[in-house]
XYZ file of N, CA and C in Angstrom:
822
model
N -29.073 35.010 -21.245
C -28.114 33.979 -21.655
C -28.122 33.875 -23.181
N -26.952 34.021 -23.823
C -26.913 34.015 -25.276
C -27.080 32.602 -25.824
N -27.364 32.539 -27.116
C -27.674 31.254 -27.756
C -26.485 30.296 -27.740
N -25.268 30.844 -27.913
C -24.075 29.991 -27.926
C -23.872 29.342 -26.565
N -24.032 30.121 -25.488
C -23.879 29.586 -24.139
C -24.927 28.522 -23.865
N -26.158 28.793 -24.263
C -27.241 27.825 -24.072
C -26.950 26.531 -24.810
N -26.461 26.653 -26.040
C -26.168 25.476 -26.859
C -25.073 24.630 -26.213
N -24.045 25.258 -25.694
C -22.955 24.515 -25.056
C -23.421 23.836 -23.773
N -24.235 24.529 -22.990
C -24.728 23.948 -21.740
C -25.622 22.736 -21.997
N -26.341 22.776 -23.094
C -27.262 21.686 -23.415
C -26.609 20.587 -24.243
N -25.395 20.808 -24.693
C -24.698 19.809 -25.511
C -24.379 18.568 -24.675
N -24.316 17.389 -25.298
C -23.955 16.163 -24.568
C -22.569 16.282 -23.943
N -22.374 15.596 -22.843
C -21.074 15.608 -22.174
C -19.999 15.044 -23.090
N -18.840 15.693 -23.107
C -17.713 15.253 -23.930
C -16.459 15.947 -23.418
N -15.308 15.489 -23.902
C -14.055 16.163 -23.550
C -14.086 17.617 -23.999
N -14.621 17.865 -25.197
C -14.692 19.238 -25.696
C -15.547 20.109 -24.781
N -16.662 19.556 -24.287
C -17.511 20.325 -23.385
C -16.795 20.595 -22.067
N -16.053 19.588 -21.568
C -15.315 19.757 -20.324
C -14.249 20.839 -20.482
N -13.567 20.848 -21.617
C -12.556 21.880 -21.865
C -13.208 23.266 -21.961
N -14.391 23.314 -22.554
C -15.122 24.587 -22.655
C -15.499 25.087 -21.259
N -15.986 24.176 -20.403
C -16.340 24.551 -19.029
C -15.121 25.122 -18.315
N -13.973 24.462 -18.484
C -12.740 24.916 -17.843
C -12.370 26.313 -18.320
N -12.497 26.541 -19.600
C -12.177 27.862 -20.152
C -13.102 28.932 -19.580
N -14.383 28.584 -19.382
C -15.328 29.547 -18.806
C -14.970 29.847 -17.352
N -14.553 28.830 -16.628
C -14.179 29.030 -15.232
C -12.965 29.948 -15.094
N -12.085 29.899 -16.099
C -10.856 30.710 -16.058
C -11.004 32.054 -16.772
N -12.171 32.336 -17.318
C -12.361 33.601 -18.031
C -12.089 34.771 -17.085
N -11.174 35.679 -17.446
C -10.771 36.768 -16.538
C -11.925 37.685 -16.133
N -12.949 37.785 -16.970
C -14.042 38.722 -16.698
C -15.270 38.049 -16.097
N -15.596 36.849 -16.560
C -16.854 36.225 -16.135
C -16.637 34.895 -15.408
N -15.383 34.505 -15.202
C -15.112 33.205 -14.593
C -15.265 33.197 -13.082
N -14.903 32.067 -12.501
C -14.971 31.881 -11.055
C -13.726 32.483 -10.395
N -13.881 33.350 -9.399
C -12.711 33.982 -8.765
C -11.687 32.985 -8.239
N -12.163 31.858 -7.683
C -11.225 30.857 -7.145
C -10.424 30.220 -8.270
N -11.106 29.803 -9.335
C -10.414 29.152 -10.449
C -9.443 30.107 -11.139
N -9.818 31.375 -11.243
C -8.986 32.356 -11.938
C -7.638 32.533 -11.252
N -7.609 32.471 -9.920
C -6.357 32.753 -9.200
C -5.461 31.529 -9.024
N -5.898 30.367 -9.499
C -5.086 29.160 -9.318
C -3.881 29.143 -10.254
N -2.831 28.430 -9.819
C -1.613 28.237 -10.603
C -1.294 26.745 -10.644
N -0.265 26.373 -11.408
C 0.176 24.978 -11.422
C 0.438 24.498 -9.992
N 1.165 25.303 -9.230
C 1.578 24.894 -7.887
C 0.396 24.751 -6.933
N -0.581 25.646 -7.020
C -1.695 25.594 -6.068
C -2.645 24.438 -6.342
N -2.638 23.926 -7.566
C -3.532 22.816 -7.916
C -2.965 21.471 -7.476
N -1.653 21.375 -7.319
C -1.015 20.086 -7.011
C -1.639 19.371 -5.802
N -1.846 20.040 -4.654
C -2.443 19.322 -3.521
C -3.810 18.723 -3.838
N -4.580 19.414 -4.664
C -5.895 18.899 -5.045
C -5.760 17.654 -5.932
N -4.763 17.673 -6.811
C -4.522 16.512 -7.676
C -4.178 15.286 -6.842
N -3.293 15.465 -5.864
C -2.901 14.353 -4.996
C -4.101 13.836 -4.224
N -4.909 14.750 -3.694
C -6.103 14.348 -2.948
C -7.067 13.569 -3.835
N -7.266 14.036 -5.058
C -8.180 13.335 -5.971
C -7.673 11.932 -6.296
N -6.363 11.788 -6.459
C -5.808 10.467 -6.752
C -6.067 9.503 -5.590
N -5.929 9.984 -4.362
C -6.192 9.137 -3.201
C -7.674 8.789 -3.094
N -8.539 9.721 -3.473
C -9.972 9.437 -3.433
C -10.353 8.379 -4.465
N -9.665 8.383 -5.614
C -9.854 7.305 -6.596
C -9.440 5.967 -5.988
N -8.276 5.960 -5.332
C -7.785 4.724 -4.716
C -8.745 4.217 -3.643
N -9.303 5.129 -2.852
C -10.248 4.726 -1.807
C -11.504 4.099 -2.402
N -12.021 4.713 -3.467
C -13.227 4.182 -4.104
C -12.982 2.787 -4.669
N -11.799 2.573 -5.226
C -11.450 1.247 -5.752
C -11.345 0.243 -4.621
N -10.697 0.633 -3.525
C -10.543 -0.275 -2.382
C -11.899 -0.681 -1.816
N -12.849 0.246 -1.834
C -14.192 -0.030 -1.314
C -15.096 -0.686 -2.361
N -14.585 -0.806 -3.587
C -15.361 -1.337 -4.709
C -16.667 -0.563 -4.885
N -16.575 0.750 -4.651
C -17.717 1.652 -4.815
C -17.618 2.272 -6.204
N -18.197 1.592 -7.185
C -17.990 2.006 -8.562
C -18.836 3.228 -8.947
N -19.912 3.471 -8.214
C -20.663 4.711 -8.428
C -19.793 5.897 -8.023
N -19.153 5.781 -6.856
C -18.261 6.844 -6.391
C -17.013 6.927 -7.260
N -16.523 5.776 -7.728
C -15.322 5.762 -8.566
C -15.539 6.565 -9.848
N -16.716 6.439 -10.425
C -17.010 7.193 -11.646
C -16.895 8.692 -11.382
N -17.373 9.131 -10.230
C -17.286 10.548 -9.874
C -15.834 10.961 -9.633
N -15.117 10.114 -8.898
C -13.734 10.466 -8.548
C -12.825 10.476 -9.766
N -13.053 9.566 -10.697
C -12.271 9.577 -11.937
C -12.545 10.853 -12.730
N -13.793 11.310 -12.682
C -14.125 12.572 -13.336
C -13.377 13.731 -12.702
N -13.291 13.722 -11.361
C -12.549 14.769 -10.665
C -11.065 14.734 -11.027
N -10.528 13.513 -11.154
C -9.111 13.381 -11.510
C -8.869 13.841 -12.948
N -9.777 13.498 -13.844
C -9.673 13.958 -15.227
C -9.710 15.486 -15.292
N -10.539 16.074 -14.453
C -10.637 17.535 -14.435
C -9.303 18.178 -14.061
N -8.517 17.496 -13.236
C -7.193 18.033 -12.896
C -6.322 18.152 -14.150
N -6.369 17.151 -15.011
C -5.604 17.186 -16.264
C -6.085 18.341 -17.142
N -7.405 18.506 -17.207
C -7.975 19.597 -17.993
C -7.530 20.950 -17.433
N -7.495 21.057 -16.107
C -7.110 22.311 -15.455
C -5.656 22.665 -15.798
N -4.741 21.679 -15.633
C -3.333 21.932 -15.962
C -3.184 22.316 -17.435
N -3.921 21.644 -18.296
C -3.818 21.918 -19.732
C -4.290 23.334 -20.042
N -5.365 23.767 -19.378
C -5.856 25.136 -19.576
C -4.809 26.154 -19.140
N -4.200 25.911 -17.976
C -3.140 26.813 -17.507
C -1.981 26.843 -18.507
N -1.610 25.665 -19.013
C -0.514 25.580 -19.970
C -0.803 26.313 -21.254
N -2.040 26.213 -21.738
C -2.411 26.895 -22.972
C -2.437 28.409 -22.775
N -2.901 28.843 -21.609
C -2.908 30.278 -21.324
C -1.486 30.842 -21.305
N -0.551 30.058 -20.757
C 0.844 30.506 -20.645
C 1.679 30.095 -21.854
N 1.057 29.364 -22.776
C 1.713 28.897 -24.001
C 2.955 28.039 -23.694
N 2.825 27.180 -22.672
C 3.924 26.278 -22.331
C 3.582 24.818 -22.611
N 2.300 24.497 -22.732
C 1.858 23.157 -23.112
C 0.404 23.250 -23.537
N -0.092 22.161 -24.115
C -1.483 22.151 -24.569
C -2.107 20.790 -24.294
N -3.419 20.767 -24.262
C -4.128 19.498 -24.063
C -3.826 18.540 -25.207
N -3.819 19.050 -26.436
C -3.502 18.200 -27.587
C -2.093 17.634 -27.460
N -1.165 18.441 -26.939
C 0.196 17.954 -26.729
C 0.253 16.861 -25.681
N -0.531 17.022 -24.623
C -0.613 15.983 -23.584
C -1.081 14.661 -24.185
N -2.145 14.728 -24.990
C -2.692 13.519 -25.619
C -1.688 12.915 -26.589
N -1.054 13.762 -27.378
C -0.064 13.287 -28.366
C 1.077 12.537 -27.684
N 1.580 13.091 -26.589
C 2.727 12.473 -25.915
C 2.372 11.152 -25.262
N 1.192 11.063 -24.658
C 0.842 9.799 -24.000
C 0.549 8.721 -25.036
N -0.043 9.087 -26.171
C -0.284 8.106 -27.235
C 1.039 7.560 -27.772
N 1.973 8.474 -28.054
C 3.279 8.060 -28.576
C 4.001 7.163 -27.583
N 3.956 7.536 -26.303
C 4.653 6.777 -25.278
C 4.070 5.366 -25.134
N 2.747 5.262 -25.092
C 2.114 3.957 -24.900
C 2.377 3.019 -26.077
N 2.349 3.564 -27.285
C 2.639 2.738 -28.460
C 4.089 2.272 -28.435
N 5.008 3.175 -28.099
C 6.430 2.828 -28.083
C 6.756 1.836 -26.967
N 6.091 1.971 -25.839
C 6.389 1.085 -24.712
C 5.714 -0.283 -24.831
N 4.853 -0.461 -25.829
C 4.173 -1.747 -26.015
C 4.428 -2.305 -27.422
N 5.689 -2.562 -27.757
C 5.987 -3.074 -29.100
C 5.379 -4.451 -29.349
N 5.118 -5.208 -28.278
C 4.514 -6.532 -28.424
C 3.035 -6.449 -28.807
N 2.443 -5.246 -28.681
C 1.046 -5.050 -29.070
C 0.945 -4.331 -30.413
N 1.818 -3.337 -30.615
C 1.687 -2.470 -31.783
C 2.746 -2.713 -32.854
N 3.562 -3.766 -32.695
C 4.521 -4.136 -33.740
C 4.725 -5.646 -33.671
N 5.715 -6.139 -34.380
C 5.955 -7.588 -34.439
C 6.881 -8.080 -33.339
N 7.278 -7.226 -32.419
C 8.162 -7.637 -31.330
C 7.484 -8.690 -30.462
N 8.232 -9.731 -30.120
C 7.674 -10.836 -29.331
C 8.148 -10.725 -27.885
N 7.247 -10.324 -27.009
C 7.521 -10.302 -25.563
C 6.477 -11.206 -24.919
N 6.889 -12.417 -24.579
C 5.923 -13.434 -24.190
C 5.628 -13.477 -22.703
N 6.571 -13.061 -21.872
C 6.390 -13.213 -20.427
C 6.279 -11.851 -19.733
N 5.738 -11.880 -18.528
C 5.641 -10.646 -17.743
C 7.021 -10.040 -17.508
N 8.023 -10.907 -17.279
C 9.384 -10.428 -17.024
C 9.930 -9.696 -18.241
N 9.704 -10.240 -19.436
C 10.174 -9.586 -20.658
C 9.465 -8.252 -20.881
N 8.169 -8.231 -20.599
C 7.393 -7.000 -20.776
C 7.880 -5.922 -19.807
N 8.105 -6.306 -18.540
C 8.578 -5.343 -17.545
C 9.981 -4.851 -17.888
N 10.838 -5.768 -18.362
C 12.199 -5.378 -18.732
C 12.171 -4.378 -19.887
N 11.320 -4.635 -20.873
C 11.200 -3.712 -22.005
C 10.691 -2.357 -21.544
N 9.716 -2.378 -20.632
C 9.146 -1.138 -20.103
C 10.228 -0.308 -19.414
N 11.028 -0.964 -18.581
C 12.096 -0.255 -17.867
C 13.164 0.250 -18.839
N 13.470 -0.550 -19.875
C 14.453 -0.119 -20.871
C 13.972 1.136 -21.602
N 12.696 1.146 -21.949
C 12.141 2.310 -22.637
C 12.178 3.542 -21.731
N 11.852 3.354 -20.458
C 11.899 4.482 -19.525
C 13.330 4.973 -19.339
N 14.283 4.034 -19.353
C 15.692 4.425 -19.226
C 16.119 5.263 -20.431
N 15.672 4.875 -21.628
C 15.981 5.658 -22.825
C 15.384 7.060 -22.725
N 14.149 7.125 -22.204
C 13.492 8.419 -22.050
C 14.274 9.306 -21.091
N 14.738 8.719 -19.988
C 15.500 9.500 -19.010
C 16.799 10.011 -19.622
N 17.446 9.142 -20.418
C 18.718 9.537 -21.031
C 18.510 10.670 -22.023
N 17.430 10.572 -22.809
C 17.134 11.644 -23.763
C 16.792 12.936 -23.032
N 16.068 12.799 -21.924
C 15.674 13.975 -21.143
C 16.886 14.653 -20.530
N 17.803 13.847 -20.022
C 18.964 14.398 -19.337
C 20.081 14.801 -20.292
N 20.052 14.206 -21.511
C 21.097 14.469 -22.495
C 22.488 14.101 -21.969
N 22.534 13.248 -20.964
C 23.819 12.785 -20.429
C 23.567 11.561 -19.587
N 24.549 10.651 -19.576
C 24.413 9.441 -18.765
C 25.028 9.618 -17.385
N 25.528 10.838 -17.090
C 26.195 11.055 -15.809
C 25.208 11.251 -14.662
N 23.949 11.571 -14.987
C 22.955 11.746 -13.938
C 22.493 10.386 -13.420
N 22.150 10.343 -12.158
C 21.730 9.100 -11.516
C 20.455 8.550 -12.137
N 20.326 7.232 -12.158
C 19.088 6.609 -12.621
C 17.939 6.900 -11.665
N 18.268 7.422 -10.487
C 17.247 7.732 -9.486
C 16.855 9.210 -9.512
N 17.462 9.976 -10.412
C 17.352 11.436 -10.348
C 15.928 11.941 -10.518
N 15.110 11.264 -11.324
C 13.787 11.813 -11.631
C 12.660 11.147 -10.857
N 12.985 10.380 -9.810
C 11.930 9.808 -8.978
C 11.307 10.942 -8.158
N 9.993 11.142 -8.263
C 9.365 12.287 -7.584
C 9.600 12.280 -6.081
N 10.043 13.411 -5.561
C 10.285 13.539 -4.118
C 8.980 13.574 -3.332
N 7.880 13.899 -4.009
C 6.597 14.016 -3.322
C 5.830 12.698 -3.244
N 6.396 11.618 -3.807
C 5.737 10.319 -3.694
C 5.629 9.920 -2.225
N 4.560 9.192 -1.849
C 4.534 8.612 -0.506
C 5.786 7.771 -0.283
N 6.281 7.762 0.947
C 7.590 7.165 1.226
C 7.674 5.700 0.803
N 6.620 4.930 1.035
C 6.661 3.519 0.651
C 6.761 3.372 -0.865
N 5.978 4.154 -1.583
C 6.019 4.097 -3.048
C 7.369 4.566 -3.571
N 7.916 5.590 -2.935
C 9.226 6.097 -3.359
C 10.306 5.038 -3.148
N 10.284 4.368 -1.981
C 11.259 3.306 -1.715
C 11.124 2.179 -2.732
N 9.898 1.818 -3.043
C 9.650 0.742 -4.006
C 10.195 1.111 -5.382
N 9.995 2.363 -5.783
C 10.471 2.812 -7.094
C 11.994 2.855 -7.135
N 12.614 3.325 -6.052
C 14.077 3.337 -5.967
C 14.622 1.925 -6.136
N 14.030 0.972 -5.416
C 14.508 -0.403 -5.463
C 14.317 -1.023 -6.848
N 13.203 -0.718 -7.492
C 12.966 -1.250 -8.835
C 14.003 -0.722 -9.828
N 14.324 0.572 -9.723
C 15.321 1.151 -10.625
C 16.679 0.462 -10.428
N 17.053 0.264 -9.165
C 18.340 -0.375 -8.877
C 18.346 -1.829 -9.332
N 17.216 -2.511 -9.129
C 17.122 -3.913 -9.545
C 17.278 -4.049 -11.057
N 16.772 -3.051 -11.795
C 16.835 -3.121 -13.258
C 18.264 -3.096 -13.771
N 19.180 -2.494 -13.001
C 20.593 -2.470 -13.413
C 21.411 -3.518 -12.663
N 20.713 -4.452 -12.004
C 21.400 -5.592 -11.398
C 21.750 -5.465 -9.936
N 21.415 -4.327 -9.309
C 21.737 -4.147 -7.896
C 20.529 -4.573 -7.069
N 20.485 -5.869 -6.732
C 19.305 -6.408 -6.068
C 19.666 -7.709 -5.371
N 18.845 -8.088 -4.402
C 19.016 -9.383 -3.746
C 18.672 -10.495 -4.729
N 19.380 -11.591 -4.651
C 19.180 -12.674 -5.620
C 17.952 -13.518 -5.313
N 17.491 -13.510 -4.054
C 16.325 -14.319 -3.701
C 15.584 -13.679 -2.548
N 14.338 -14.097 -2.368
C 13.538 -13.547 -1.274
C 14.082 -14.007 0.073
N 14.774 -15.159 0.099
C 15.393 -15.628 1.342
C 16.461 -14.639 1.808
N 17.217 -14.077 0.851
C 18.220 -13.079 1.193
C 17.570 -11.828 1.784
N 16.404 -11.497 1.252
C 15.696 -10.327 1.762
C 15.216 -10.575 3.193
N 14.706 -11.790 3.453
C 14.295 -12.153 4.809
C 15.471 -11.998 5.780
N 16.625 -12.453 5.347
C 17.813 -12.352 6.199
C 18.144 -10.891 6.488
N 17.980 -10.034 5.483
C 18.245 -8.606 5.671
C 17.253 -7.995 6.650
N 15.969 -8.382 6.533
C 14.950 -7.875 7.461
C 15.298 -8.281 8.895
N 15.697 -9.546 9.062
C 16.065 -10.028 10.398
C 17.284 -9.274 10.938
N 18.233 -8.987 10.057
C 19.412 -8.212 10.456
C 19.012 -6.815 10.923
N 18.089 -6.184 10.183
C 17.656 -4.840 10.548
C 16.872 -4.846 11.857
N 16.067 -5.896 12.087
C 15.337 -6.012 13.355
C 16.324 -6.076 14.516
N 17.376 -6.858 14.354
C 18.391 -6.981 15.412
C 19.072 -5.642 15.670
N 19.324 -4.885 14.614
C 19.979 -3.589 14.785
C 19.051 -2.583 15.470
N 17.761 -2.674 15.179
C 16.799 -1.819 15.877
C 16.785 -2.154 17.367
N 16.748 -3.463 17.687
C 16.758 -3.882 19.090
C 18.003 -3.372 19.812
N 19.133 -3.400 19.119
C 20.394 -2.970 19.739
C 20.381 -1.471 20.047
N 19.670 -0.685 19.235
C 19.657 0.760 19.427
C 18.523 1.238 20.328
N 17.564 0.353 20.642
C 16.421 0.770 21.452
C 16.812 1.392 22.799
N 17.796 0.819 23.538
C 18.123 1.411 24.850
C 18.662 2.831 24.756
N 19.337 3.156 23.658
C 19.954 4.479 23.542
C 19.033 5.497 22.899
N 18.180 5.039 21.959
C 17.285 5.959 21.267
C 18.044 6.924 20.386
N 17.444 8.058 20.104
C 18.128 9.086 19.328
C 18.173 8.813 17.838
N 19.068 9.528 17.154
C 19.154 9.472 15.698
C 19.562 8.097 15.199
N 20.431 7.394 15.929
C 20.855 6.053 15.496
C 19.656 5.116 15.406
N 18.763 5.184 16.390
C 17.552 4.349 16.363
C 16.667 4.742 15.189
N 16.527 6.039 14.960
C 15.711 6.496 13.836
C 16.228 5.938 12.512
N 17.537 5.953 12.345
C 18.121 5.438 11.106
C 17.879 3.942 10.958
N 18.006 3.209 12.051
C 17.793 1.761 11.977
C 16.328 1.431 11.701
N 15.406 2.201 12.286
C 13.988 1.992 11.991
C 13.702 2.268 10.513
N 14.330 3.312 9.969
C 14.176 3.606 8.546
C 14.721 2.485 7.681
N 15.879 1.950 8.077
C 16.470 0.832 7.332
C 15.563 -0.394 7.364
N 14.923 -0.613 8.517
C 14.002 -1.754 8.640
C 12.807 -1.586 7.709
N 12.247 -0.393 7.681
C 11.123 -0.139 6.775
C 11.539 -0.345 5.320
N 12.728 0.148 4.966
C 13.227 -0.001 3.598
C 13.394 -1.477 3.243
N 13.881 -2.277 4.206
C 14.055 -3.718 3.971
C 12.710 -4.409 3.798
N 11.703 -3.979 4.557
C 10.372 -4.579 4.426
C 9.770 -4.252 3.056
N 10.020 -3.043 2.556
C 9.574 -2.703 1.202
C 10.220 -3.643 0.189
N 11.506 -3.943 0.391
C 12.193 -4.899 -0.477
C 11.513 -6.261 -0.428
N 11.102 -6.672 0.761
C 10.422 -7.950 0.924
C 9.105 -7.953 0.147
N 8.355 -6.864 0.244
C 7.094 -6.757 -0.510
C 7.358 -6.844 -2.010
N 8.395 -6.149 -2.456
C 8.711 -6.132 -3.897
C 9.073 -7.518 -4.402
N 9.898 -8.240 -3.619
C 10.279 -9.591 -4.035
C 9.094 -10.553 -3.990
N 8.093 -10.233 -3.161
C 6.868 -11.035 -3.133
C 5.882 -10.581 -4.208
N 6.358 -9.618 -5.054
C 5.560 -9.095 -6.178
C 4.280 -8.412 -5.685
N 4.407 -7.678 -4.583
C 3.286 -6.927 -4.030
C 3.679 -5.462 -3.889
N 2.682 -4.589 -3.953
C 2.924 -3.152 -3.820
C 2.813 -2.752 -2.350
N 3.884 -2.246 -1.752
C 3.861 -1.950 -0.312
C 2.842 -0.888 0.075
N 2.658 0.107 -0.775
C 1.690 1.163 -0.463
C 0.281 0.581 -0.364
N -0.075 -0.282 -1.308
C -1.402 -0.905 -1.286
C -1.556 -1.838 -0.093
N -0.492 -2.564 0.235
C -0.554 -3.486 1.371
C -0.787 -2.735 2.677
N -0.048 -1.640 2.865
C -0.205 -0.892 4.116
C -1.561 -0.204 4.170
N -2.032 0.287 3.036
C -3.361 0.901 3.019
C -4.422 -0.131 3.398
N -4.298 -1.351 2.862
C -5.253 -2.410 3.207
C -5.167 -2.774 4.687
N -3.943 -2.803 5.222
C -3.763 -3.108 6.642
C -4.382 -2.006 7.500
N -4.212 -0.753 7.081
C -4.828 0.368 7.803
C -6.344 0.229 7.832
N -6.904 -0.123 6.672
C -8.358 -0.264 6.582
C -8.855 -1.430 7.441
N -8.101 -2.528 7.436
C -8.495 -3.685 8.242
C -8.466 -3.347 9.727
N -7.392 -2.668 10.146
C -7.285 -2.294 11.556
C -8.409 -1.336 11.945
N -8.676 -0.348 11.072
C -9.735 0.619 11.360
C -11.081 -0.070 11.518
N -11.368 -0.990 10.604
C -12.647 -1.707 10.659
C -12.761 -2.515 11.950
N -11.678 -3.179 12.340
C -11.705 -3.968 13.564
C -11.851 -3.092 14.796
N -11.124 -1.960 14.818
C -11.178 -1.114 16.006
C -12.556 -0.473 16.158
N -13.208 -0.172 15.036
C -14.571 0.341 15.102
C -15.506 -0.683 15.749
N -15.236 -1.965 15.493
C -16.031 -3.023 16.133
C -15.712 -3.144 17.619
N -14.445 -2.905 17.977
C -14.073 -2.861 19.401
C -14.855 -1.748 20.096
N -14.946 -0.601 19.450
C -15.708 0.511 20.013
C -17.179 0.141 20.172
N -17.698 -0.595 19.182
C -19.097 -1.028 19.255
C -19.322 -1.946 20.453
N -18.404 -2.904 20.642
C -18.537 -3.828 21.766
C -18.479 -3.083 23.096
N -17.617 -2.086 23.181
C -17.531 -1.300 24.410
C -18.843 -0.565 24.678
N -19.410 0.006 23.619
C -20.678 0.730 23.798
C -21.791 -0.206 24.230
N -21.775 -1.441 23.696
C -22.797 -2.421 24.083
C -22.715 -2.766 25.565
N -21.524 -2.577 26.133
C -21.332 -2.799 27.571
C -21.448 -1.482 28.355
N -22.056 -0.476 27.675
C -22.299 0.829 28.297
C -20.996 1.489 28.761
N -19.999 1.390 27.876
C -18.712 1.981 28.194
C -18.129 2.623 26.945
N -16.984 3.276 27.092
C -16.225 3.845 25.990
C -14.824 3.255 26.042
N -14.160 3.165 24.886
C -12.853 2.517 24.853
C -11.848 3.198 25.771
N -11.971 4.529 25.915
C -11.005 5.236 26.755
C -11.162 4.891 28.239
N -12.305 4.274 28.591
C -12.537 3.878 29.983
C -12.232 2.407 30.238
N -11.807 1.676 29.187
C -11.495 0.249 29.323
C -9.998 0.068 29.571
N -9.650 -0.942 30.341
C -8.226 -1.236 30.497
C -7.759 -2.080 29.326
N -6.453 -2.284 29.230
C -5.881 -2.984 28.088
C -6.402 -4.407 27.975
N -6.582 -5.084 29.116
C -7.069 -6.474 29.087
C -8.463 -6.546 28.464
N -9.325 -5.592 28.792
C -10.678 -5.595 28.239
C -10.666 -5.287 26.747
N -9.823 -4.312 26.357
C -9.718 -3.981 24.929
C -9.192 -5.160 24.125
N -8.213 -5.877 24.684
C -7.671 -7.050 24.000
C -8.731 -8.133 23.872
N -9.572 -8.280 24.897
C -10.653 -9.272 24.840
C -11.646 -8.911 23.733
N -11.984 -7.638 23.638
C -12.875 -7.191 22.564
C -12.236 -7.458 21.195
N -10.932 -7.148 21.105
C -10.205 -7.339 19.838
C -10.260 -8.801 19.399
N -10.014 -9.704 20.308
C -10.049 -11.129 19.983
C -11.460 -11.568 19.614
N -12.463 -10.982 20.255
C -13.851 -11.300 19.920
C -14.175 -10.867 18.494
N -13.703 -9.669 18.121
C -13.921 -9.178 16.758
C -13.280 -10.121 15.739
N -12.055 -10.549 16.004
C -11.368 -11.463 15.082
C -12.103 -12.796 14.990
N -12.624 -13.270 16.117
C -13.375 -14.533 16.110
C -14.648 -14.397 15.300
N -15.323 -13.261 15.419
C -16.555 -13.024 14.659
C -16.274 -12.991 13.168
N -15.117 -12.448 12.783
C -14.747 -12.396 11.365
C -14.659 -13.798 10.777
N -14.126 -14.749 11.546
C -13.945 -16.106 11.051
C -15.250 -16.846 10.841
N -16.306 -16.393 11.521
C -17.583 -17.086 11.413
C -18.444 -16.526 10.284
N -17.993 -15.449 9.659
C -18.790 -14.826 8.590
C -18.564 -15.519 7.265
C-alpha cells in the first residue's frame, strides 16, 4: 500500500475524503466492479430506497440509524456527481453552487431586507421563485405549470404537488368545508358505481383518493406522511393481534373474524391504558 493511499485512508472523515473514496470505487483498473458498471439510471432505485430509509428512521426517532441513513443518502449525491464529472456533464462543485444560489434567492427575508412576516407570505414567495425558475427553464410560458412534476413521485405526493401548483394560480377550493362536500360527493359516486364495477368504478375511486389528498392539504398536513403513519399504526396493532392469538395457542389464519375483531378491540383498549 503506497504512502498516499495510507494517508488518505487515515485522514479524518470529510466531504473531500468521501469524494476520494467514490473516485477509487469508480477507478477503471482498481475500483469495485459493481460501482464501475453503474450509470445515472441504475442508481436511481437505490436513491429512492435510501430516501425512504431516512424517512423510516425519522418516523421511529432512531437517530443512531438516521445518522447512517443520511450518510447513505449523501453518498448518492456523491455518486451522481462522480458520474457527471466523468462524463463532463456536471460537477459536485456545480451542485453545491446551484443549491447555495437557489436557497439564498428563495429566502430573501433571511438574506436581504425583504419583509416576509407570515408563513403564507413565505410560501407564496417560494412558489413565485419556483415559477420563475420553471419559466426560465422552459423559455416559454406555453408549457403547463404541472409539466415538471416528477412522474416517479409516490402517487399521494404527486397529487399533493399538483394541487399546490394549481392552488398557487388560484384554482382551489375556497374553504375546507367545500373540500368535505367534494369528498362526500365522490363517496356517493363510488357507491353508485360499486354494483357495476369496471373502469368507471376505478376512476371514481381515484377521484375519491384525489379529493382526500385535497382535504389533507387544506388541513395543512402531508398526505404521504399521514398514510405512512396510519400504515405503521395498523402494522403495530396487527402484530399485537397476532401476539394475542399466539397466547391462546392459535394463529390468526385459524381465527374467525369475530375473534380477530375481539383481539383488535383488546389491543386498542390496551393502548388507552398506557
